[in-house]
Amino acid sequence: MVYPSKSTHPQTQSIQCAWDINSKVARAIANNNRVVRHVHFAARVEVRYIEDVPDAEDVNSARYSHFTSRLNTNVRDYVMTLQFDDDSPEWLRKREIPSSLEITGEDEGAACDESIELEVNRVHAAWESKEKYLEAHYRLLREDAVTPLRSAVFEMRENPRMTEEDSFEQTAIYEKVFIVAFTFANAGIAARISFSTRRVGKKILWEQSKRLKTGTIVALTLPDDGFKTVCLVGVVAGRPLAGLQQNPPEIDIFFAAPDEIEIDPHQEWLMVESRNGFFESQRHTLLGLQKLAKESFPLAKYIVDLDDNVQPPRYLIDHPVKDLSSVFKEGNDDFQNVDILDAWPGNTSSDLDSSQIEALQRMLTKQLAIVQGPPGTGKTHVSVVALKTLHKNMKHGDPPIIIAAHTNHALDQLLRHVIPFEKAFIRLGSFTTDFENIAPRTLHEVKQLVKTPEIRGGARGPAKAKMRRLVSVMADILRPLMEGTLIPSEVFVQYGIITEAQRESLIEGTKGWLRSDPDKEPGDIELWLGKELRKANVSQSLHFFDLPTEEPDLEYEQLNEEEAEAKVDEENDVETLKGTCLRLNEPFTGNAGPYSPLNTEEKLKTQLEEQDLWKINHSYRGTIYCYMQRQVKLAIRDAFRHKAAEYSVLVKQLKIGRWEIEACFLEQAKIIGCTTTGLSKYRGLIASVKPKVIMIEEAAETLEAYVTSACMPSLEHLILVGDHEQLRGHLQCNELAGKPFYLDVSMFERLVRHSIGHTQLITQRRMIPEIRRLLMPFYENLQDHPSVRTRKSVPGMGGINTYFFMHEWLEDTDRLMSKVNILEADMIVGFINHLRFNGAKPEDITVLTYYNGQRKLILSRLRRHPNLQGNRFKVVTIDSYQGEENDIVLLSLVRSNRTKSIGFLAVINRLCVALSRARRGLYIFGNGPLLFHSSVRWFDVAKVMGENPRRMGWELPIICELHGNYEYIKHPEDFEGTSGGCKTPCREELLCGHICNLACHPNDRNAERATPSVKGSPFQRSHSSTDSGSRSHMRQSNQFPPHSSSSRSQLSQQEIGQSIQAYQAFSEGGHVEADNRIEAEKVEAAKLKAEKVKAEKAEADKKGITNANEQSGVATDAEALEKLRILDEETEAALFGDLLAPSPPKASPKKEEKAKMVRPGVFRWEETFVPGGISGGKEKEQEQNLLD
């Protein structure tokens, strides 16, 4: 393919992989501004284009290219070997979509109430064989895929009349399901169904609902059967929004197999889906494991046998000299020819730190390279450096490098880093939010730039021709159900329902009839039925105007992302199924009453023995026609199924043909990107280009079967990058997590646990030290990069950049059985309002929560808040925020109950993710004592937050940075009147000369100040744990400076400056060094205070008590000493004092909870009623010591 420059006669070059033209060139191609010349060879087609590109001055770089397409036989070999014979093991013969017997559990030889036996996952030892390993993971993954729908079917079987509100298994129920059309798509024959949502009980926002996503597995049964004997399985093939929003809604589904297709438009069905599962994400991986059982398994000695002696890749042993000049900066010429197996460079100048250099060496020199990157340590950066080095050392004819990531977002992020050194990459899968950089490089878009001719010998052309002919034949089969009339008599003869003589009797009997409408010629069947003709009853409940609206499940973009991976075609539209659509239209039937004497099939057959059908009793004809109708539909169904089996073969051939063409594009690319789901979905296509190097980002989040499926026969070099201390892979059946199945344990984690060589990055560049210290229980050797010590503090918090606000507000449960905590949500919204008043931007704030119900509740509160509505805040679940970060993170823990249950909060990996997303500020809201009692790891976090500086309590400390006043928020209502500052009147002079009479408003929305505001951070302080013995003189109600009206005093600028210096010292030198220095300052201050008190007392003794009273302005010497003590405590607290945590507010009847430590990190709680709500000093002291 050749693109000319602006010049008249450019020299023609031939450069492979040059499809990186911009959108204007693409539009020019779409407008057919082209001159084309085809040169055909035997099994090879060479295509050269010369594009006449208008507006060429706007094209950044028009490149010449040469596209060559040739038949890739690897594709056909791959697809055809997916078929297994009857002698293969049972698990290899399982079909792609589960059968009805598998859904009901009957194919396992177990009754519905019995358990299904599964293989145990050997995560603690090596496997006996490759076959055992593959079978175990196949069975576990398939059970995870099937269990949600099986649970929904069992629940419906037990309670067939239940509504969704009655479900405990998140079962979605759709009734009045009718087949209304068939779509003949490239991916298969899809039945279009209409349905009623009456049992949902709410109006559905389809554009934000996870219901019936493309790729979801569903089950259908007869309404009066309830899955007792009838169960049909299907997969959602398309959910066009226009179809869902009509009344009744419509979607397309694929039946599980051709021999299970139903065609009767009169037959009513009941359909269920599980809202907990998504089959599409696993079906391709299951196929990949089956295929791998018949292939060679590269790297099996490490993955299966756990051999820890990892060798270099074969291709590297043959050519060990590589160019490392892009990695090492000094004397680049010295690093252009480096034998990286024998002479890896030592201490040289590089942008990478020492652990990153070590990781890079492993990634470039080991067959299996595992790199663990804790939060903020730059694992993506190291991956990009490795990719750049591998790319730079590629030779002509080398197969492409495959990079994969668990999510579309992470994949796009990685590919954006690839663009500077390789613009002509190809991305498999069309969903991306980066329309400028990534979307033009999707395979679908790249194919649009070249009108590729059919490859001689390829499968696509013949398959499409046969498919068109077959669609015509199948349309003829369905035609009796499409005419909008009664089924013609000749159709009954065609399928042997009546004889030719009987049909002739019908025709003869209609002669001589008078027509009321000359333009309408009634058929012989219509005249024969007469008054026994009636309209078919296929009505659905259409209107639910009085129902509430269902809460949205996902943002629209998130829903599109999940559906994009499930696309059945490579068309750009992810929702609409493309192909010929045949609409069924059979509006009439016979009048078959329930009390008809023809109530058996034998009686009906006896009546049909009459050769002259006009002799049949008129009252019987409706019943007889219904019987004939049913019989002919069964015959039509059987004929349609037979042709559908032929169609499924052509679908496979068409897929081969499409992959043969797409393989030509992949062969000429140097880097190919896809998600881990796409890695399984396009496994045959990728395997056809015989890749040697595969890199998987977020490998610790990816289930082991997905990585195993990627081990294609040509693979020599596998690089896994991730962090097993963060999120694990997502399961649909939580019973398969943990002992004994351990399906949630990734290959990454398993191999690291077995000490298969890996490298951990240790220098983090994300979090300030105050946040990083919370990760000490997870990463003991994590270090701070100097850049994180100079970050600004969170505005409006006076240097308190981490804090655990504790409460005991009880949780609740929403309709979808997700946990919510209303007061906690309101507290977070009030805190966000405070941050906004103090200048924090909405895009700098993220709210994380463990529960989707709480996520939706907080979003709802934010949208209704008068000061916050209209802003876009990021409120997400922890599982969806892996790999993300933000300046300020608020963590909503939700759980607070009397049963001491913490649910998801006990998952250590989620805790690690939650604590490591913030750069400048992390604020946690939850029932602290409940967590510390229930989880050892949460107790470890509490110990860190309880140390220097202390960052936990029952009151949230905020500061007015204009006046230096403190506010202590114990309840959402306490935010009222603060407006981001304090309740002090503003009283500042306006430019007009008047005095502002508003309450303090630090963001100054309503006035321009004539003088600059005095700002400070009096909360910048630390407190040594060694001073805990002197707590008798400290305020027990708060760990921050006194804030009652009787004891608060204004801090001086000198004191504010001292506190700022103390925090800066903490940030720059690390908390240990800063705390030691502050402790020394504190001891010195105590000495000075003692000397001052001693001197004043001696002076008072000399001058007499009266003179002392006159000088101090108080009545007695005791009052003077008390005032001095209060002032000393304020100064100490401002500089050093995170004091004791206050007791939680008491409830009525007054109850106090105490804890006894039975072993480190585990509490035994006791509850005692305290008379009058006032506990003794001993009990209060025990409660205070709980959090010390």
PDB file of N, CA and C in Angstrom, residues 43 67-80 443 447 452-463 652-668 684-686 688-689:
ATOM      1  N   ALA A  43      -1.209 -18.803  -4.272  1.00  0.00           N
ATOM      2  CA  ALA A  43      -1.852 -18.729  -2.964  1.00  0.00           C
ATOM      3  C   ALA A  43      -1.433 -17.443  -2.269  1.00  0.00           C
ATOM      4  N   PHE A  67       1.572  -4.046   1.512  1.00  0.00           N
ATOM      5  CA  PHE A  67       0.795  -5.060   2.211  1.00  0.00           C
ATOM      6  C   PHE A  67       0.803  -6.359   1.426  1.00  0.00           C
ATOM      7  N   THR A  68       1.158  -7.431   2.075  1.00  0.00           N
ATOM      8  CA  THR A  68       1.188  -8.742   1.432  1.00  0.00           C
ATOM      9  C   THR A  68       0.285  -9.690   2.195  1.00  0.00           C
ATOM     10  N   SER A  69      -0.662 -10.319   1.521  1.00  0.00           N
ATOM     11  CA  SER A  69      -1.539 -11.290   2.161  1.00  0.00           C
ATOM     12  C   SER A  69      -1.286 -12.656   1.556  1.00  0.00           C
ATOM     13  N   ARG A  70      -1.161 -13.658   2.397  1.00  0.00           N
ATOM     14  CA  ARG A  70      -0.961 -15.017   1.906  1.00  0.00           C
ATOM     15  C   ARG A  70      -1.687 -15.978   2.838  1.00  0.00           C
ATOM     16  N   LEU A  71      -1.982 -17.129   2.336  1.00  0.00           N
ATOM     17  CA  LEU A  71      -2.760 -18.105   3.085  1.00  0.00           C
ATOM     18  C   LEU A  71      -1.939 -18.635   4.256  1.00  0.00           C
ATOM     19  N   ASN A  72      -2.499 -18.490   5.454  1.00  0.00           N
ATOM     20  CA  ASN A  72      -1.873 -19.002   6.667  1.00  0.00           C
ATOM     21  C   ASN A  72      -2.605 -20.285   7.050  1.00  0.00           C
ATOM     22  N   THR A  73      -1.967 -21.406   6.784  1.00  0.00           N
ATOM     23  CA  THR A  73      -2.615 -22.703   7.047  1.00  0.00           C
ATOM     24  C   THR A  73      -2.666 -23.040   8.523  1.00  0.00           C
ATOM     25  N   ASN A  74      -1.931 -22.309   9.347  1.00  0.00           N
ATOM     26  CA  ASN A  74      -1.941 -22.590  10.786  1.00  0.00           C
ATOM     27  C   ASN A  74      -3.321 -22.385  11.391  1.00  0.00           C
ATOM     28  N   VAL A  75      -4.063 -21.412  10.854  1.00  0.00           N
ATOM     29  CA  VAL A  75      -5.390 -21.124  11.389  1.00  0.00           C
ATOM     30  C   VAL A  75      -6.302 -22.333  11.226  1.00  0.00           C
ATOM     31  N   ARG A  76      -6.343 -22.893   9.993  1.00  0.00           N
ATOM     32  CA  ARG A  76      -7.223 -24.029   9.736  1.00  0.00           C
ATOM     33  C   ARG A  76      -6.812 -25.237  10.573  1.00  0.00           C
ATOM     34  N   ASP A  77      -5.515 -25.456  10.699  1.00  0.00           N
ATOM     35  CA  ASP A  77      -5.046 -26.582  11.509  1.00  0.00           C
ATOM     36  C   ASP A  77      -5.489 -26.428  12.955  1.00  0.00           C
ATOM     37  N   TYR A  78      -5.422 -25.208  13.460  1.00  0.00           N
ATOM     38  CA  TYR A  78      -5.794 -24.963  14.856  1.00  0.00           C
ATOM     39  C   TYR A  78      -7.276 -25.245  15.084  1.00  0.00           C
ATOM     40  N   VAL A  79      -8.141 -24.661  14.252  1.00  0.00           N
ATOM     41  CA  VAL A  79      -9.584 -24.783  14.465  1.00  0.00           C
ATOM     42  C   VAL A  79     -10.044 -26.218  14.290  1.00  0.00           C
ATOM     43  N   MET A  80      -9.521 -26.906  13.297  1.00  0.00           N
ATOM     44  CA  MET A  80      -9.990 -28.264  13.029  1.00  0.00           C
ATOM     45  C   MET A  80      -9.570 -29.236  14.119  1.00  0.00           C
ATOM     46  N   LEU A 443      -7.646  -3.790  15.428  1.00  0.00           N
ATOM     47  CA  LEU A 443      -7.618  -4.594  14.212  1.00  0.00           C
ATOM     48  C   LEU A 443      -8.781  -4.250  13.292  1.00  0.00           C
ATOM     49  N   LYS A 447      -8.120  -2.896   9.467  1.00  0.00           N
ATOM     50  CA  LYS A 447      -8.650  -3.624   8.310  1.00  0.00           C
ATOM     51  C   LYS A 447      -9.438  -2.709   7.380  1.00  0.00           C
ATOM     52  N   THR A 452      -8.968  -5.722   1.565  1.00  0.00           N
ATOM     53  CA  THR A 452      -8.218  -6.943   1.299  1.00  0.00           C
ATOM     54  C   THR A 452      -9.019  -7.885   0.408  1.00  0.00           C
ATOM     55  N   PRO A 453      -8.451  -8.355  -0.700  1.00  0.00           N
ATOM     56  CA  PRO A 453      -9.160  -9.320  -1.556  1.00  0.00           C
ATOM     57  C   PRO A 453      -9.179 -10.694  -0.899  1.00  0.00           C
ATOM     58  N   GLU A 454     -10.052 -11.546  -1.408  1.00  0.00           N
ATOM     59  CA  GLU A 454     -10.092 -12.911  -0.903  1.00  0.00           C
ATOM     60  C   GLU A 454      -8.763 -13.613  -1.206  1.00  0.00           C
ATOM     61  N   ILE A 455      -8.298 -14.364  -0.246  1.00  0.00           N
ATOM     62  CA  ILE A 455      -7.054 -15.107  -0.416  1.00  0.00           C
ATOM     63  C   ILE A 455      -7.371 -16.405  -1.149  1.00  0.00           C
ATOM     64  N   ARG A 456      -6.668 -16.636  -2.236  1.00  0.00           N
ATOM     65  CA  ARG A 456      -6.919 -17.853  -3.003  1.00  0.00           C
ATOM     66  C   ARG A 456      -6.613 -19.059  -2.134  1.00  0.00           C
ATOM     67  N   GLY A 457      -7.561 -19.964  -2.061  1.00  0.00           N
ATOM     68  CA  GLY A 457      -7.431 -21.133  -1.202  1.00  0.00           C
ATOM     69  C   GLY A 457      -7.950 -20.892   0.198  1.00  0.00           C
ATOM     70  N   GLY A 458      -8.362 -19.645   0.493  1.00  0.00           N
ATOM     71  CA  GLY A 458      -8.884 -19.328   1.814  1.00  0.00           C
ATOM     72  C   GLY A 458     -10.300 -19.826   1.991  1.00  0.00           C
ATOM     73  N   ALA A 459     -10.757 -19.847   3.220  1.00  0.00           N
ATOM     74  CA  ALA A 459     -12.064 -20.430   3.531  1.00  0.00           C
ATOM     75  C   ALA A 459     -13.191 -19.404   3.489  1.00  0.00           C
ATOM     76  N   ARG A 460     -12.868 -18.123   3.509  1.00  0.00           N
ATOM     77  CA  ARG A 460     -13.906 -17.110   3.684  1.00  0.00           C
ATOM     78  C   ARG A 460     -14.874 -17.040   2.499  1.00  0.00           C
ATOM     79  N   GLY A 461     -14.338 -16.952   1.284  1.00  0.00           N
ATOM     80  CA  GLY A 461     -15.191 -16.824   0.106  1.00  0.00           C
ATOM     81  C   GLY A 461     -16.162 -17.973  -0.067  1.00  0.00           C
ATOM     82  N   PRO A 462     -15.688 -19.210  -0.106  1.00  0.00           N
ATOM     83  CA  PRO A 462     -16.612 -20.339  -0.249  1.00  0.00           C
ATOM     84  C   PRO A 462     -17.630 -20.420   0.885  1.00  0.00           C
ATOM     85  N   ALA A 463     -17.198 -20.115   2.110  1.00  0.00           N
ATOM     86  CA  ALA A 463     -18.120 -20.207   3.237  1.00  0.00           C
ATOM     87  C   ALA A 463     -19.234 -19.182   3.117  1.00  0.00           C
ATOM     88  N   LYS A 652     -17.983 -21.935  11.436  1.00  0.00           N
ATOM     89  CA  LYS A 652     -16.599 -22.268  11.762  1.00  0.00           C
ATOM     90  C   LYS A 652     -15.688 -21.993  10.569  1.00  0.00           C
ATOM     91  N   GLN A 653     -16.151 -22.336   9.365  1.00  0.00           N
ATOM     92  CA  GLN A 653     -15.354 -22.063   8.172  1.00  0.00           C
ATOM     93  C   GLN A 653     -15.176 -20.561   7.948  1.00  0.00           C
ATOM     94  N   LEU A 654     -16.223 -19.806   8.214  1.00  0.00           N
ATOM     95  CA  LEU A 654     -16.144 -18.359   8.056  1.00  0.00           C
ATOM     96  C   LEU A 654     -15.168 -17.760   9.068  1.00  0.00           C
ATOM     97  N   LYS A 655     -15.160 -18.301  10.272  1.00  0.00           N
ATOM     98  CA  LYS A 655     -14.204 -17.847  11.289  1.00  0.00           C
ATOM     99  C   LYS A 655     -12.778 -18.146  10.840  1.00  0.00           C
ATOM    100  N   ILE A 656     -12.573 -19.316  10.269  1.00  0.00           N
ATOM    101  CA  ILE A 656     -11.249 -19.659   9.739  1.00  0.00           C
ATOM    102  C   ILE A 656     -10.845 -18.653   8.662  1.00  0.00           C
ATOM    103  N   GLY A 657     -11.785 -18.362   7.749  1.00  0.00           N
ATOM    104  CA  GLY A 657     -11.490 -17.430   6.675  1.00  0.00           C
ATOM    105  C   GLY A 657     -11.167 -16.040   7.186  1.00  0.00           C
ATOM    106  N   ARG A 658     -11.921 -15.588   8.204  1.00  0.00           N
ATOM    107  CA  ARG A 658     -11.644 -14.257   8.758  1.00  0.00           C
ATOM    108  C   ARG A 658     -10.288 -14.224   9.429  1.00  0.00           C
ATOM    109  N   TRP A 659      -9.959 -15.267  10.170  1.00  0.00           N
ATOM    110  CA  TRP A 659      -8.661 -15.322  10.851  1.00  0.00           C
ATOM    111  C   TRP A 659      -7.516 -15.444   9.844  1.00  0.00           C
ATOM    112  N   GLU A 660      -7.757 -16.112   8.710  1.00  0.00           N
ATOM    113  CA  GLU A 660      -6.711 -16.208   7.692  1.00  0.00           C
ATOM    114  C   GLU A 660      -6.338 -14.824   7.168  1.00  0.00           C
ATOM    115  N   ILE A 661      -7.345 -13.981   6.980  1.00  0.00           N
ATOM    116  CA  ILE A 661      -7.073 -12.611   6.516  1.00  0.00           C
ATOM    117  C   ILE A 661      -6.422 -11.801   7.623  1.00  0.00           C
ATOM    118  N   GLU A 662      -6.952 -11.904   8.835  1.00  0.00           N
ATOM    119  CA  GLU A 662      -6.415 -11.104   9.941  1.00  0.00           C
ATOM    120  C   GLU A 662      -5.004 -11.535  10.310  1.00  0.00           C
ATOM    121  N   ALA A 663      -4.682 -12.796  10.103  1.00  0.00           N
ATOM    122  CA  ALA A 663      -3.319 -13.257  10.381  1.00  0.00           C
ATOM    123  C   ALA A 663      -2.309 -12.527   9.508  1.00  0.00           C
ATOM    124  N   CYS A 664      -2.717 -12.128   8.297  1.00  0.00           N
ATOM    125  CA  CYS A 664      -1.804 -11.375   7.424  1.00  0.00           C
ATOM    126  C   CYS A 664      -1.435 -10.042   8.052  1.00  0.00           C
ATOM    127  N   PHE A 665      -2.374  -9.409   8.727  1.00  0.00           N
ATOM    128  CA  PHE A 665      -2.085  -8.155   9.404  1.00  0.00           C
ATOM    129  C   PHE A 665      -1.185  -8.388  10.624  1.00  0.00           C
ATOM    130  N   LEU A 666      -1.497  -9.427  11.382  1.00  0.00           N
ATOM    131  CA  LEU A 666      -0.716  -9.689  12.600  1.00  0.00           C
ATOM    132  C   LEU A 666       0.716 -10.079  12.268  1.00  0.00           C
ATOM    133  N   GLU A 667       0.903 -10.792  11.176  1.00  0.00           N
ATOM    134  CA  GLU A 667       2.252 -11.224  10.807  1.00  0.00           C
ATOM    135  C   GLU A 667       3.182 -10.049  10.549  1.00  0.00           C
ATOM    136  N   GLN A 668       2.618  -8.945  10.102  1.00  0.00           N
ATOM    137  CA  GLN A 668       3.442  -7.794   9.755  1.00  0.00           C
ATOM    138  C   GLN A 668       3.531  -6.770  10.880  1.00  0.00           C
ATOM    139  N   GLY A 684      -6.462 -18.890  18.721  1.00  0.00           N
ATOM    140  CA  GLY A 684      -6.127 -19.498  17.432  1.00  0.00           C
ATOM    141  C   GLY A 684      -5.506 -18.512  16.477  1.00  0.00           C
ATOM    142  N   LEU A 685      -6.013 -17.290  16.445  1.00  0.00           N
ATOM    143  CA  LEU A 685      -5.466 -16.249  15.576  1.00  0.00           C
ATOM    144  C   LEU A 685      -4.041 -15.899  15.999  1.00  0.00           C
ATOM    145  N   ILE A 686      -3.834 -15.713  17.300  1.00  0.00           N
ATOM    146  CA  ILE A 686      -2.496 -15.363  17.795  1.00  0.00           C
ATOM    147  C   ILE A 686      -1.525 -16.516  17.572  1.00  0.00           C
ATOM    148  N   SER A 688      -1.456 -18.558  15.268  1.00  0.00           N
ATOM    149  CA  SER A 688      -1.112 -18.731  13.853  1.00  0.00           C
ATOM    150  C   SER A 688       0.132 -17.944  13.457  1.00  0.00           C
ATOM    151  N   VAL A 689       0.492 -16.892  14.219  1.00  0.00           N
ATOM    152  CA  VAL A 689       1.700 -16.118  13.891  1.00  0.00           C
ATOM    153  C   VAL A 689       2.901 -16.584  14.720  1.00  0.00           C
TER     154      VAL A 689
END
